[in-house]
PDB file of C-alpha atoms in Angstrom:
ATOM      1  CA  UNK A  79       0.255  -0.099   0.140  1.00 37.00           C
ATOM      2  CA  UNK A  80       1.403   3.095  -1.601  1.00 44.00           C
ATOM      3  CA  UNK A  81       2.246   5.914   2.412  1.00 49.00           C
ATOM      4  CA  UNK A  82      -0.611   8.622   0.952  1.00 49.00           C
ATOM      5  CA  UNK A  83      -0.792  11.418   3.188  1.00 49.00           C
ATOM      6  CA  UNK A  84      -3.345  13.933   3.173  1.00 50.00           C
ATOM      7  CA  UNK A  85      -4.975  16.938   5.341  1.00 55.00           C
ATOM      8  CA  UNK A  86      -3.863  21.203   3.834  1.00 78.00           C
ATOM      9  CA  UNK A  87       0.149  21.871   1.964  1.00 94.00           C
ATOM     10  CA  UNK A  88       2.339  18.961   3.065  1.00 98.00           C
ATOM     11  CA  UNK A  89       5.673  19.635   2.208  1.00 98.00           C
ATOM     12  CA  UNK A  90       8.464  16.882   0.942  1.00 98.00           C
ATOM     13  CA  UNK A  91      11.648  16.950   1.074  1.00 98.00           C
ATOM     14  CA  UNK A  92      14.280  14.898  -0.705  1.00 98.00           C
ATOM     15  CA  UNK A  93      17.059  13.671  -0.613  1.00 98.00           C
ATOM     16  CA  UNK A  94      19.534  11.483  -2.511  1.00 98.00           C
ATOM     17  CA  UNK A  95      22.873   9.689  -2.418  1.00 97.00           C
ATOM     18  CA  UNK A  96      23.984  10.727   1.384  1.00 97.00           C
ATOM     19  CA  UNK A  97      26.284   7.183   1.331  1.00 96.00           C
ATOM     20  CA  UNK A  98      26.004   6.119   4.507  1.00 96.00           C
ATOM     21  CA  UNK A  99      27.415  10.476   5.619  1.00 96.00           C
ATOM     22  CA  UNK A 100      23.882  12.192   6.718  1.00 97.00           C
ATOM     23  CA  UNK A 101      25.638  15.866   6.707  1.00 96.00           C
ATOM     24  CA  UNK A 102      23.970  17.594   9.789  1.00 97.00           C
ATOM     25  CA  UNK A 103      23.112  20.593   7.269  1.00 97.00           C
ATOM     26  CA  UNK A 104      20.450  18.029   5.402  1.00 98.00           C
ATOM     27  CA  UNK A 105      19.363  16.837   8.294  1.00 98.00           C
ATOM     28  CA  UNK A 106      18.645  20.705   9.979  1.00 97.00           C
ATOM     29  CA  UNK A 107      17.178  21.265   5.755  1.00 97.00           C
ATOM     30  CA  UNK A 108      14.923  18.590   5.675  1.00 98.00           C
ATOM     31  CA  UNK A 109      13.148  19.370  10.180  1.00 97.00           C
ATOM     32  CA  UNK A 110      10.167  21.679   8.182  1.00 97.00           C
ATOM     33  CA  UNK A 111       8.873  19.039   5.916  1.00 98.00           C
ATOM     34  CA  UNK A 112       6.138  16.275   6.452  1.00 98.00           C
ATOM     35  CA  UNK A 113       7.421  13.716   4.394  1.00 98.00           C
ATOM     36  CA  UNK A 114      10.592  12.193   3.062  1.00 98.00           C
ATOM     37  CA  UNK A 115      12.125  10.705   0.355  1.00 98.00           C
ATOM     38  CA  UNK A 116      15.454   8.633  -0.361  1.00 98.00           C
ATOM     39  CA  UNK A 117      15.926   7.505  -3.843  1.00 98.00           C
ATOM     40  CA  UNK A 118      19.048   5.626  -3.373  1.00 97.00           C
ATOM     41  CA  UNK A 119      22.506   4.987  -2.700  1.00 97.00           C
ATOM     42  CA  UNK A 120      21.411   5.610   1.141  1.00 97.00           C
ATOM     43  CA  UNK A 121      24.342   3.220   2.444  1.00 95.00           C
ATOM     44  CA  UNK A 122      23.147   2.145   5.548  1.00 94.00           C
ATOM     45  CA  UNK A 123      19.552   0.844   8.122  1.00 94.00           C
ATOM     46  CA  UNK A 124      20.437   3.766   9.932  1.00 95.00           C
ATOM     47  CA  UNK A 125      20.635   7.183   7.594  1.00 96.00           C
ATOM     48  CA  UNK A 126      16.712   6.488   7.809  1.00 97.00           C
ATOM     49  CA  UNK A 127      16.068   5.368  11.286  1.00 96.00           C
ATOM     50  CA  UNK A 128      17.793   8.639  11.521  1.00 97.00           C
ATOM     51  CA  UNK A 129      15.350  10.386   8.905  1.00 98.00           C
ATOM     52  CA  UNK A 130      12.473   8.811  10.375  1.00 97.00           C
ATOM     53  CA  UNK A 131      13.080  11.301  13.556  1.00 98.00           C
ATOM     54  CA  UNK A 132      12.217  13.553  11.498  1.00 98.00           C
ATOM     55  CA  UNK A 133       8.901  12.828   9.089  1.00 98.00           C
ATOM     56  CA  UNK A 134       7.780   9.578   7.211  1.00 98.00           C
ATOM     57  CA  UNK A 135      10.656   8.222   5.537  1.00 98.00           C
ATOM     58  CA  UNK A 136       9.335   6.316   1.891  1.00 98.00           C
ATOM     59  CA  UNK A 137      12.935   5.337   0.238  1.00 98.00           C
ATOM     60  CA  UNK A 138      14.296   3.105  -2.303  1.00 97.00           C
ATOM     61  CA  UNK A 139      17.601   1.192  -3.427  1.00 97.00           C
ATOM     62  CA  UNK A 140      20.931   2.356  -5.848  1.00 96.00           C
ATOM     63  CA  UNK A 141      23.732   0.986  -6.697  1.00 95.00           C
ATOM     64  CA  UNK A 142      25.462   1.569  -3.927  1.00 93.00           C
ATOM     65  CA  UNK A 143      22.671  -0.455  -1.725  1.00 93.00           C
ATOM     66  CA  UNK A 144      22.583  -4.152  -0.773  1.00 85.00           C
ATOM     67  CA  UNK A 145      19.283  -5.072   0.108  1.00 76.00           C
ATOM     68  CA  UNK A 146      19.704  -5.288   4.766  1.00 82.00           C
ATOM     69  CA  UNK A 147      16.350  -2.585   4.373  1.00 86.00           C
ATOM     70  CA  UNK A 148      14.138  -4.887   4.879  1.00 85.00           C
ATOM     71  CA  UNK A 149      10.867  -4.846   2.113  1.00 86.00           C
ATOM     72  CA  UNK A 150      10.475  -1.702   2.967  1.00 86.00           C
ATOM     73  CA  UNK A 151      12.749  -0.690   0.108  1.00 95.00           C
ATOM     74  CA  UNK A 152      13.078  -2.016  -2.422  1.00 94.00           C
ATOM     75  CA  UNK A 153      14.012  -0.593  -6.120  1.00 95.00           C
ATOM     76  CA  UNK A 154      10.957   1.089  -6.983  1.00 96.00           C
ATOM     77  CA  UNK A 155       7.752   3.244  -4.261  1.00 96.00           C
ATOM     78  CA  UNK A 156       5.024   5.137  -5.865  1.00 95.00           C
ATOM     79  CA  UNK A 157       4.106   6.968  -2.644  1.00 97.00           C
ATOM     80  CA  UNK A 158       1.585   9.195  -3.085  1.00 97.00           C
ATOM     81  CA  UNK A 159       1.703  12.147  -0.969  1.00 97.00           C
ATOM     82  CA  UNK A 160      -1.423  14.687  -0.774  1.00 96.00           C
ATOM     83  CA  UNK A 161      -3.106  13.663  -3.922  1.00 96.00           C
ATOM     84  CA  UNK A 162      -0.012  14.197  -5.498  1.00 97.00           C
ATOM     85  CA  UNK A 163       1.568  10.583  -7.196  1.00 97.00           C
ATOM     86  CA  UNK A 164       5.233  10.131  -7.127  1.00 98.00           C
ATOM     87  CA  UNK A 165       7.578   6.872  -8.724  1.00 96.00           C
ATOM     88  CA  UNK A 166      10.784   6.946  -7.718  1.00 97.00           C
ATOM     89  CA  UNK A 167      13.483   5.091  -8.371  1.00 97.00           C
ATOM     90  CA  UNK A 168      17.429   5.604  -8.214  1.00 97.00           C
ATOM     91  CA  UNK A 169      18.380   5.491 -12.811  1.00 96.00           C
ATOM     92  CA  UNK A 170      17.021   7.846 -14.490  1.00 95.00           C
ATOM     93  CA  UNK A 171      16.864   5.824 -17.044  1.00 93.00           C
ATOM     94  CA  UNK A 172      14.190   4.506 -14.204  1.00 93.00           C
ATOM     95  CA  UNK A 173      11.515   7.181 -14.674  1.00 93.00           C
ATOM     96  CA  UNK A 174      11.163   8.242 -17.585  1.00 89.00           C
ATOM     97  CA  UNK A 175       7.640   7.036 -19.097  1.00 86.00           C
ATOM     98  CA  UNK A 176       7.028   6.946 -22.933  1.00 81.00           C
ATOM     99  CA  UNK A 177       4.655   4.912 -24.720  1.00 78.00           C
ATOM    100  CA  UNK A 178       6.413   1.299 -24.048  1.00 77.00           C
ATOM    101  CA  UNK A 179       5.940   2.331 -20.332  1.00 77.00           C
ATOM    102  CA  UNK A 180       8.163   2.073 -17.726  1.00 84.00           C
ATOM    103  CA  UNK A 181       9.961  -0.242 -15.993  1.00 84.00           C
ATOM    104  CA  UNK A 182       8.317   0.924 -13.183  1.00 88.00           C
ATOM    105  CA  UNK A 183       4.689   0.513 -13.408  1.00 89.00           C
ATOM    106  CA  UNK A 184       3.532  -1.880 -14.364  1.00 86.00           C
ATOM    107  CA  UNK A 185       0.255  -2.301 -16.891  1.00 84.00           C
ATOM    108  CA  UNK A 186      -2.846  -1.213 -15.284  1.00 84.00           C
ATOM    109  CA  UNK A 187      -0.082   1.162 -12.572  1.00 87.00           C
ATOM    110  CA  UNK A 188      -1.266   4.999 -12.261  1.00 90.00           C
ATOM    111  CA  UNK A 189       0.805   7.018 -13.997  1.00 92.00           C
ATOM    112  CA  UNK A 190       3.241   9.576 -12.098  1.00 96.00           C
ATOM    113  CA  UNK A 191       2.632  13.790 -11.257  1.00 97.00           C
ATOM    114  CA  UNK A 192       6.374  13.106 -10.244  1.00 98.00           C
ATOM    115  CA  UNK A 193       8.914  11.310 -10.876  1.00 97.00           C
ATOM    116  CA  UNK A 194      11.840  11.747  -8.272  1.00 98.00           C
ATOM    117  CA  UNK A 195      16.039   9.950  -9.050  1.00 97.00           C
ATOM    118  CA  UNK A 196      19.170   9.915  -7.840  1.00 97.00           C
ATOM    119  CA  UNK A 197      22.412   8.799  -8.897  1.00 97.00           C
ATOM    120  CA  UNK A 198      23.671  11.459 -10.998  1.00 97.00           C
ATOM    121  CA  UNK A 199      25.118  13.751  -7.985  1.00 96.00           C
ATOM    122  CA  UNK A 200      23.568  16.548 -10.052  1.00 97.00           C
ATOM    123  CA  UNK A 201      21.078  17.994  -9.584  1.00 97.00           C
ATOM    124  CA  UNK A 202      18.026  18.660 -12.203  1.00 97.00           C
ATOM    125  CA  UNK A 203      13.988  19.539 -11.890  1.00 98.00           C
ATOM    126  CA  UNK A 204      12.264  19.715 -15.287  1.00 96.00           C
ATOM    127  CA  UNK A 205       8.701  20.789 -17.010  1.00 96.00           C
ATOM    128  CA  UNK A 206       7.462  20.449 -20.610  1.00 93.00           C
ATOM    129  CA  UNK A 207       6.845  17.790 -22.882  1.00 92.00           C
ATOM    130  CA  UNK A 208       9.691  15.926 -22.446  1.00 90.00           C
ATOM    131  CA  UNK A 209       8.844  14.850 -18.831  1.00 93.00           C
ATOM    132  CA  UNK A 210       5.568  13.801 -20.047  1.00 90.00           C
ATOM    133  CA  UNK A 211       3.691  12.756 -19.056  1.00 91.00           C
ATOM    134  CA  UNK A 212       4.157  13.410 -15.827  1.00 94.00           C
ATOM    135  CA  UNK A 213       5.324  17.146 -14.680  1.00 96.00           C
ATOM    136  CA  UNK A 214       7.989  16.509 -13.329  1.00 97.00           C
ATOM    137  CA  UNK A 215      11.194  15.367 -12.867  1.00 97.00           C
ATOM    138  CA  UNK A 216      13.442  16.137 -10.285  1.00 98.00           C
ATOM    139  CA  UNK A 217      16.926  15.027  -8.954  1.00 98.00           C
ATOM    140  CA  UNK A 218      18.064  16.180  -6.321  1.00 98.00           C
ATOM    141  CA  UNK A 219      21.666  16.202  -6.380  1.00 97.00           C
ATOM    142  CA  UNK A 220      23.242  14.653  -3.591  1.00 96.00           C
ATOM    143  CA  UNK A 221      23.534  15.039   0.090  1.00 95.00           C
ATOM    144  CA  UNK A 222      26.828  14.104   0.580  1.00 93.00           C
ATOM    145  CA  UNK A 223      29.423  13.870  -2.732  1.00 91.00           C
ATOM    146  CA  UNK A 224      27.744  16.117  -5.517  1.00 90.00           C
ATOM    147  CA  UNK A 225      29.444  16.521  -9.258  1.00 92.00           C
ATOM    148  CA  UNK A 226      29.487  19.480 -11.713  1.00 92.00           C
ATOM    149  CA  UNK A 227      31.045  22.100  -9.229  1.00 92.00           C
ATOM    150  CA  UNK A 228      27.032  21.807  -7.777  1.00 94.00           C
ATOM    151  CA  UNK A 229      27.213  22.256  -3.293  1.00 96.00           C
ATOM    152  CA  UNK A 230      25.634  19.509  -1.582  1.00 96.00           C
ATOM    153  CA  UNK A 231      22.357  19.635  -1.954  1.00 98.00           C
ATOM    154  CA  UNK A 232      18.048  18.021  -1.475  1.00 98.00           C
ATOM    155  CA  UNK A 233      14.947  19.333  -3.049  1.00 98.00           C
ATOM    156  CA  UNK A 234      12.492  19.560  -1.574  1.00 98.00           C
ATOM    157  CA  UNK A 235       8.736  19.618  -2.580  1.00 98.00           C
ATOM    158  CA  UNK A 236       5.107  21.058  -1.593  1.00 98.00           C
ATOM    159  CA  UNK A 237       1.658  20.099  -2.730  1.00 98.00           C
ATOM    160  CA  UNK A 238      -1.778  20.164  -2.029  1.00 97.00           C
ATOM    161  CA  UNK A 239      -4.349  18.020  -2.845  1.00 95.00           C
ATOM    162  CA  UNK A 240      -3.447  16.523  -5.373  1.00 95.00           C
ATOM    163  CA  UNK A 241      -2.114  19.450  -6.470  1.00 97.00           C
ATOM    164  CA  UNK A 242       2.008  20.381  -6.764  1.00 97.00           C
ATOM    165  CA  UNK A 243       2.142  24.075  -5.752  1.00 97.00           C
ATOM    166  CA  UNK A 244       6.035  24.261  -5.951  1.00 97.00           C
ATOM    167  CA  UNK A 245       9.689  22.815  -6.488  1.00 98.00           C
ATOM    168  CA  UNK A 246      13.119  23.341  -6.018  1.00 98.00           C
ATOM    169  CA  UNK A 247      15.909  21.842  -5.178  1.00 98.00           C
ATOM    170  CA  UNK A 248      18.430  24.501  -3.084  1.00 97.00           C
ATOM    171  CA  UNK A 249      21.696  23.902  -1.388  1.00 97.00           C
ATOM    172  CA  UNK A 250      22.366  22.333   2.380  1.00 97.00           C
ATOM    173  CA  UNK A 251      22.237  25.868   3.333  1.00 94.00           C
ATOM    174  CA  UNK A 252      19.105  26.537   1.797  1.00 94.00           C
ATOM    175  CA  UNK A 253      20.164  28.852  -1.343  1.00 96.00           C
ATOM    176  CA  UNK A 254      17.579  28.457  -4.543  1.00 96.00           C
ATOM    177  CA  UNK A 255      19.452  26.266  -6.807  1.00 97.00           C
ATOM    178  CA  UNK A 256      16.341  25.174  -9.467  1.00 97.00           C
ATOM    179  CA  UNK A 257      12.786  26.479  -9.008  1.00 97.00           C
ATOM    180  CA  UNK A 258       9.677  25.405 -10.640  1.00 97.00           C
ATOM    181  CA  UNK A 259       7.898  27.862 -11.236  1.00 91.00           C
ATOM    182  CA  UNK A 260      10.044  29.768 -12.314  1.00 74.00           C
ATOM    183  CA  UNK A 261      10.382  32.934  -9.887  1.00 64.00           C
TER     184      UNK A 261
END
Protein backbone atom coordinates (compact mmCIF):
# COMPACT_ATOMS: atom_id res chain seq x y z
CA UNK A 1 0.00 0.00 0.00
CA UNK A 2 1.58 3.32 -1.01
CA UNK A 3 2.02 6.03 1.58
CA UNK A 4 -0.86 8.50 1.45
CA UNK A 5 -1.05 11.72 3.46
CA UNK A 6 -3.97 14.13 3.38
CA UNK A 7 -4.68 17.46 4.95
CA UNK A 8 -3.46 21.00 4.21
CA UNK A 9 -0.32 21.95 2.34
CA UNK A 10 2.30 19.22 2.54
CA UNK A 11 6.05 19.65 2.13
CA UNK A 12 8.06 16.70 0.85
CA UNK A 13 11.82 16.70 1.34
CA UNK A 14 13.82 14.78 -1.25
CA UNK A 15 17.36 13.55 -0.66
CA UNK A 16 19.65 11.18 -2.50
CA UNK A 17 23.11 9.70 -2.54
CA UNK A 18 23.96 10.04 1.13
CA UNK A 19 26.38 7.08 0.83
CA UNK A 20 26.28 6.38 4.57
CA UNK A 21 26.79 9.97 5.71
CA UNK A 22 23.93 12.27 6.66
CA UNK A 23 25.36 15.78 6.70
CA UNK A 24 23.96 17.60 9.77
CA UNK A 25 23.01 20.46 7.43
CA UNK A 26 20.88 18.04 5.35
CA UNK A 27 19.17 16.86 8.52
CA UNK A 28 18.49 20.49 9.51
CA UNK A 29 17.27 21.37 6.00
CA UNK A 30 14.69 18.57 6.21
CA UNK A 31 13.49 19.46 9.72
CA UNK A 32 10.38 21.26 8.44
CA UNK A 33 9.05 18.61 6.02
CA UNK A 34 6.03 16.33 6.36
CA UNK A 35 7.47 13.40 4.38
CA UNK A 36 10.94 12.45 3.11
CA UNK A 37 11.81 10.63 -0.10
CA UNK A 38 15.30 9.10 -0.36
CA UNK A 39 16.20 8.29 -3.98
CA UNK A 40 18.85 5.67 -3.27
CA UNK A 41 22.49 5.08 -2.44
CA UNK A 42 21.44 5.36 1.17
CA UNK A 43 24.50 3.66 2.64
CA UNK A 44 22.95 1.98 5.66
CA UNK A 45 19.74 1.61 7.67
CA UNK A 46 20.97 4.12 10.25
CA UNK A 47 20.49 6.91 7.68
CA UNK A 48 16.82 6.01 7.27
CA UNK A 49 16.34 5.69 11.03
CA UNK A 50 17.79 9.16 11.53
CA UNK A 51 15.57 10.65 8.80
CA UNK A 52 12.53 8.92 10.32
CA UNK A 53 13.02 11.04 13.46
CA UNK A 54 11.94 13.98 11.28
CA UNK A 55 9.11 12.56 9.14
CA UNK A 56 7.88 9.35 7.49
CA UNK A 57 10.39 8.14 4.88
CA UNK A 58 9.92 6.48 1.50
CA UNK A 59 13.20 5.12 0.09
CA UNK A 60 14.49 3.11 -2.86
CA UNK A 61 17.65 1.07 -3.32
CA UNK A 62 20.57 2.56 -5.22
CA UNK A 63 23.37 0.76 -7.03
CA UNK A 64 25.53 0.92 -3.87
CA UNK A 65 22.83 -0.40 -1.53
CA UNK A 66 22.44 -4.00 -0.56
CA UNK A 67 19.01 -5.32 0.40
CA UNK A 68 19.58 -4.74 4.12
CA UNK A 69 16.54 -2.53 4.61
CA UNK A 70 13.85 -5.19 4.47
CA UNK A 71 10.88 -5.31 2.16
CA UNK A 72 9.97 -1.66 2.80
CA UNK A 73 12.81 -0.49 0.53
CA UNK A 74 12.84 -1.82 -3.02
CA UNK A 75 13.98 -0.76 -6.46
CA UNK A 76 10.92 1.46 -7.03
CA UNK A 77 8.45 3.36 -4.85
CA UNK A 78 5.07 4.83 -5.74
CA UNK A 79 3.99 7.03 -2.83
CA UNK A 80 0.89 9.16 -3.12
CA UNK A 81 1.27 12.18 -0.88
CA UNK A 82 -1.60 14.63 -0.44
CA UNK A 83 -3.13 13.42 -3.72
CA UNK A 84 0.08 13.76 -5.79
CA UNK A 85 1.52 10.56 -7.29
CA UNK A 86 5.29 10.08 -7.16
CA UNK A 87 7.44 7.56 -9.02
CA UNK A 88 10.80 7.09 -7.29
CA UNK A 89 13.79 5.11 -8.56
CA UNK A 90 17.53 5.53 -8.29
CA UNK A 91 18.34 5.48 -12.01
CA UNK A 92 17.13 8.29 -14.30
CA UNK A 93 16.14 5.79 -17.01
CA UNK A 94 13.75 4.04 -14.61
CA UNK A 95 11.56 7.11 -14.09
CA UNK A 96 11.16 7.98 -17.76
CA UNK A 97 7.67 6.97 -18.86
CA UNK A 98 7.40 6.43 -22.60
CA UNK A 99 4.78 5.01 -24.94
CA UNK A 100 6.47 1.64 -24.33
CA UNK A 101 5.90 2.10 -20.58
CA UNK A 102 8.44 2.10 -17.77
CA UNK A 103 10.34 -0.57 -15.86
CA UNK A 104 8.92 1.01 -12.70
CA UNK A 105 5.24 0.79 -13.68
CA UNK A 106 3.09 -2.26 -14.17
CA UNK A 107 0.32 -2.16 -16.79
CA UNK A 108 -2.61 -0.28 -15.30
CA UNK A 109 -0.55 1.56 -12.66
CA UNK A 110 -1.55 5.22 -12.35
CA UNK A 111 0.78 7.61 -14.13
CA UNK A 112 3.03 9.69 -11.87
CA UNK A 113 2.73 13.44 -11.37
CA UNK A 114 6.35 13.75 -10.21
CA UNK A 115 9.25 11.45 -11.15
CA UNK A 116 12.21 11.42 -8.74
CA UNK A 117 15.63 9.87 -9.25
CA UNK A 118 19.12 10.02 -7.79
CA UNK A 119 22.38 8.46 -9.06
CA UNK A 120 23.80 11.36 -11.10
CA UNK A 121 24.77 13.54 -8.10
CA UNK A 122 23.70 16.50 -10.28
CA UNK A 123 20.54 18.50 -9.46
CA UNK A 124 17.80 18.47 -12.08
CA UNK A 125 14.32 19.96 -12.24
CA UNK A 126 12.54 19.59 -15.58
CA UNK A 127 9.02 20.10 -16.85
CA UNK A 128 7.24 20.35 -20.18
CA UNK A 129 6.86 17.93 -23.10
CA UNK A 130 10.08 16.01 -22.35
CA UNK A 131 8.83 14.75 -18.98
CA UNK A 132 5.22 13.95 -19.92
CA UNK A 133 3.06 12.25 -18.81
CA UNK A 134 4.53 13.53 -15.51
CA UNK A 135 4.47 17.22 -14.64
CA UNK A 136 7.96 17.29 -13.09
CA UNK A 137 11.16 15.26 -13.24
CA UNK A 138 13.42 15.91 -10.28
CA UNK A 139 16.85 14.87 -9.01
CA UNK A 140 17.93 16.49 -5.74
CA UNK A 141 21.61 16.15 -6.56
CA UNK A 142 23.69 14.66 -3.77
CA UNK A 143 23.61 15.43 -0.07
CA UNK A 144 27.12 14.00 0.30
CA UNK A 145 29.24 13.94 -2.89
CA UNK A 146 27.90 16.42 -5.46
CA UNK A 147 29.31 16.62 -8.97
CA UNK A 148 29.77 19.31 -11.62
CA UNK A 149 30.65 21.98 -9.04
CA UNK A 150 27.18 21.92 -7.48
CA UNK A 151 26.98 22.20 -3.69
CA UNK A 152 25.54 19.47 -1.48
CA UNK A 153 21.79 19.72 -2.02
CA UNK A 154 18.28 18.48 -1.29
CA UNK A 155 14.91 19.24 -2.89
CA UNK A 156 11.56 20.31 -1.49
CA UNK A 157 8.17 19.96 -3.14
CA UNK A 158 4.97 21.53 -1.83
CA UNK A 159 1.68 19.86 -2.70
CA UNK A 160 -1.91 20.47 -1.72
CA UNK A 161 -4.94 18.31 -2.43
CA UNK A 162 -3.61 16.76 -5.64
CA UNK A 163 -1.87 19.90 -6.92
CA UNK A 164 1.84 20.59 -7.15
CA UNK A 165 2.33 24.06 -5.69
CA UNK A 166 6.11 24.42 -6.04
CA UNK A 167 9.37 22.51 -6.33
CA UNK A 168 12.93 23.58 -5.70
CA UNK A 169 16.39 22.16 -5.37
CA UNK A 170 18.42 24.02 -2.78
CA UNK A 171 21.88 23.86 -1.26
CA UNK A 172 22.11 22.57 2.30
CA UNK A 173 22.39 26.21 3.33
CA UNK A 174 19.00 26.98 1.73
CA UNK A 175 20.26 28.74 -1.40
CA UNK A 176 17.86 27.99 -4.30
CA UNK A 177 19.55 26.22 -7.22
CA UNK A 178 16.51 25.32 -9.37
CA UNK A 179 12.86 26.33 -8.97
CA UNK A 180 9.45 25.55 -10.46
CA UNK A 181 7.50 27.52 -11.24
CA UNK A 182 10.27 29.92 -12.08
CA UNK A 183 10.19 32.98 -9.90
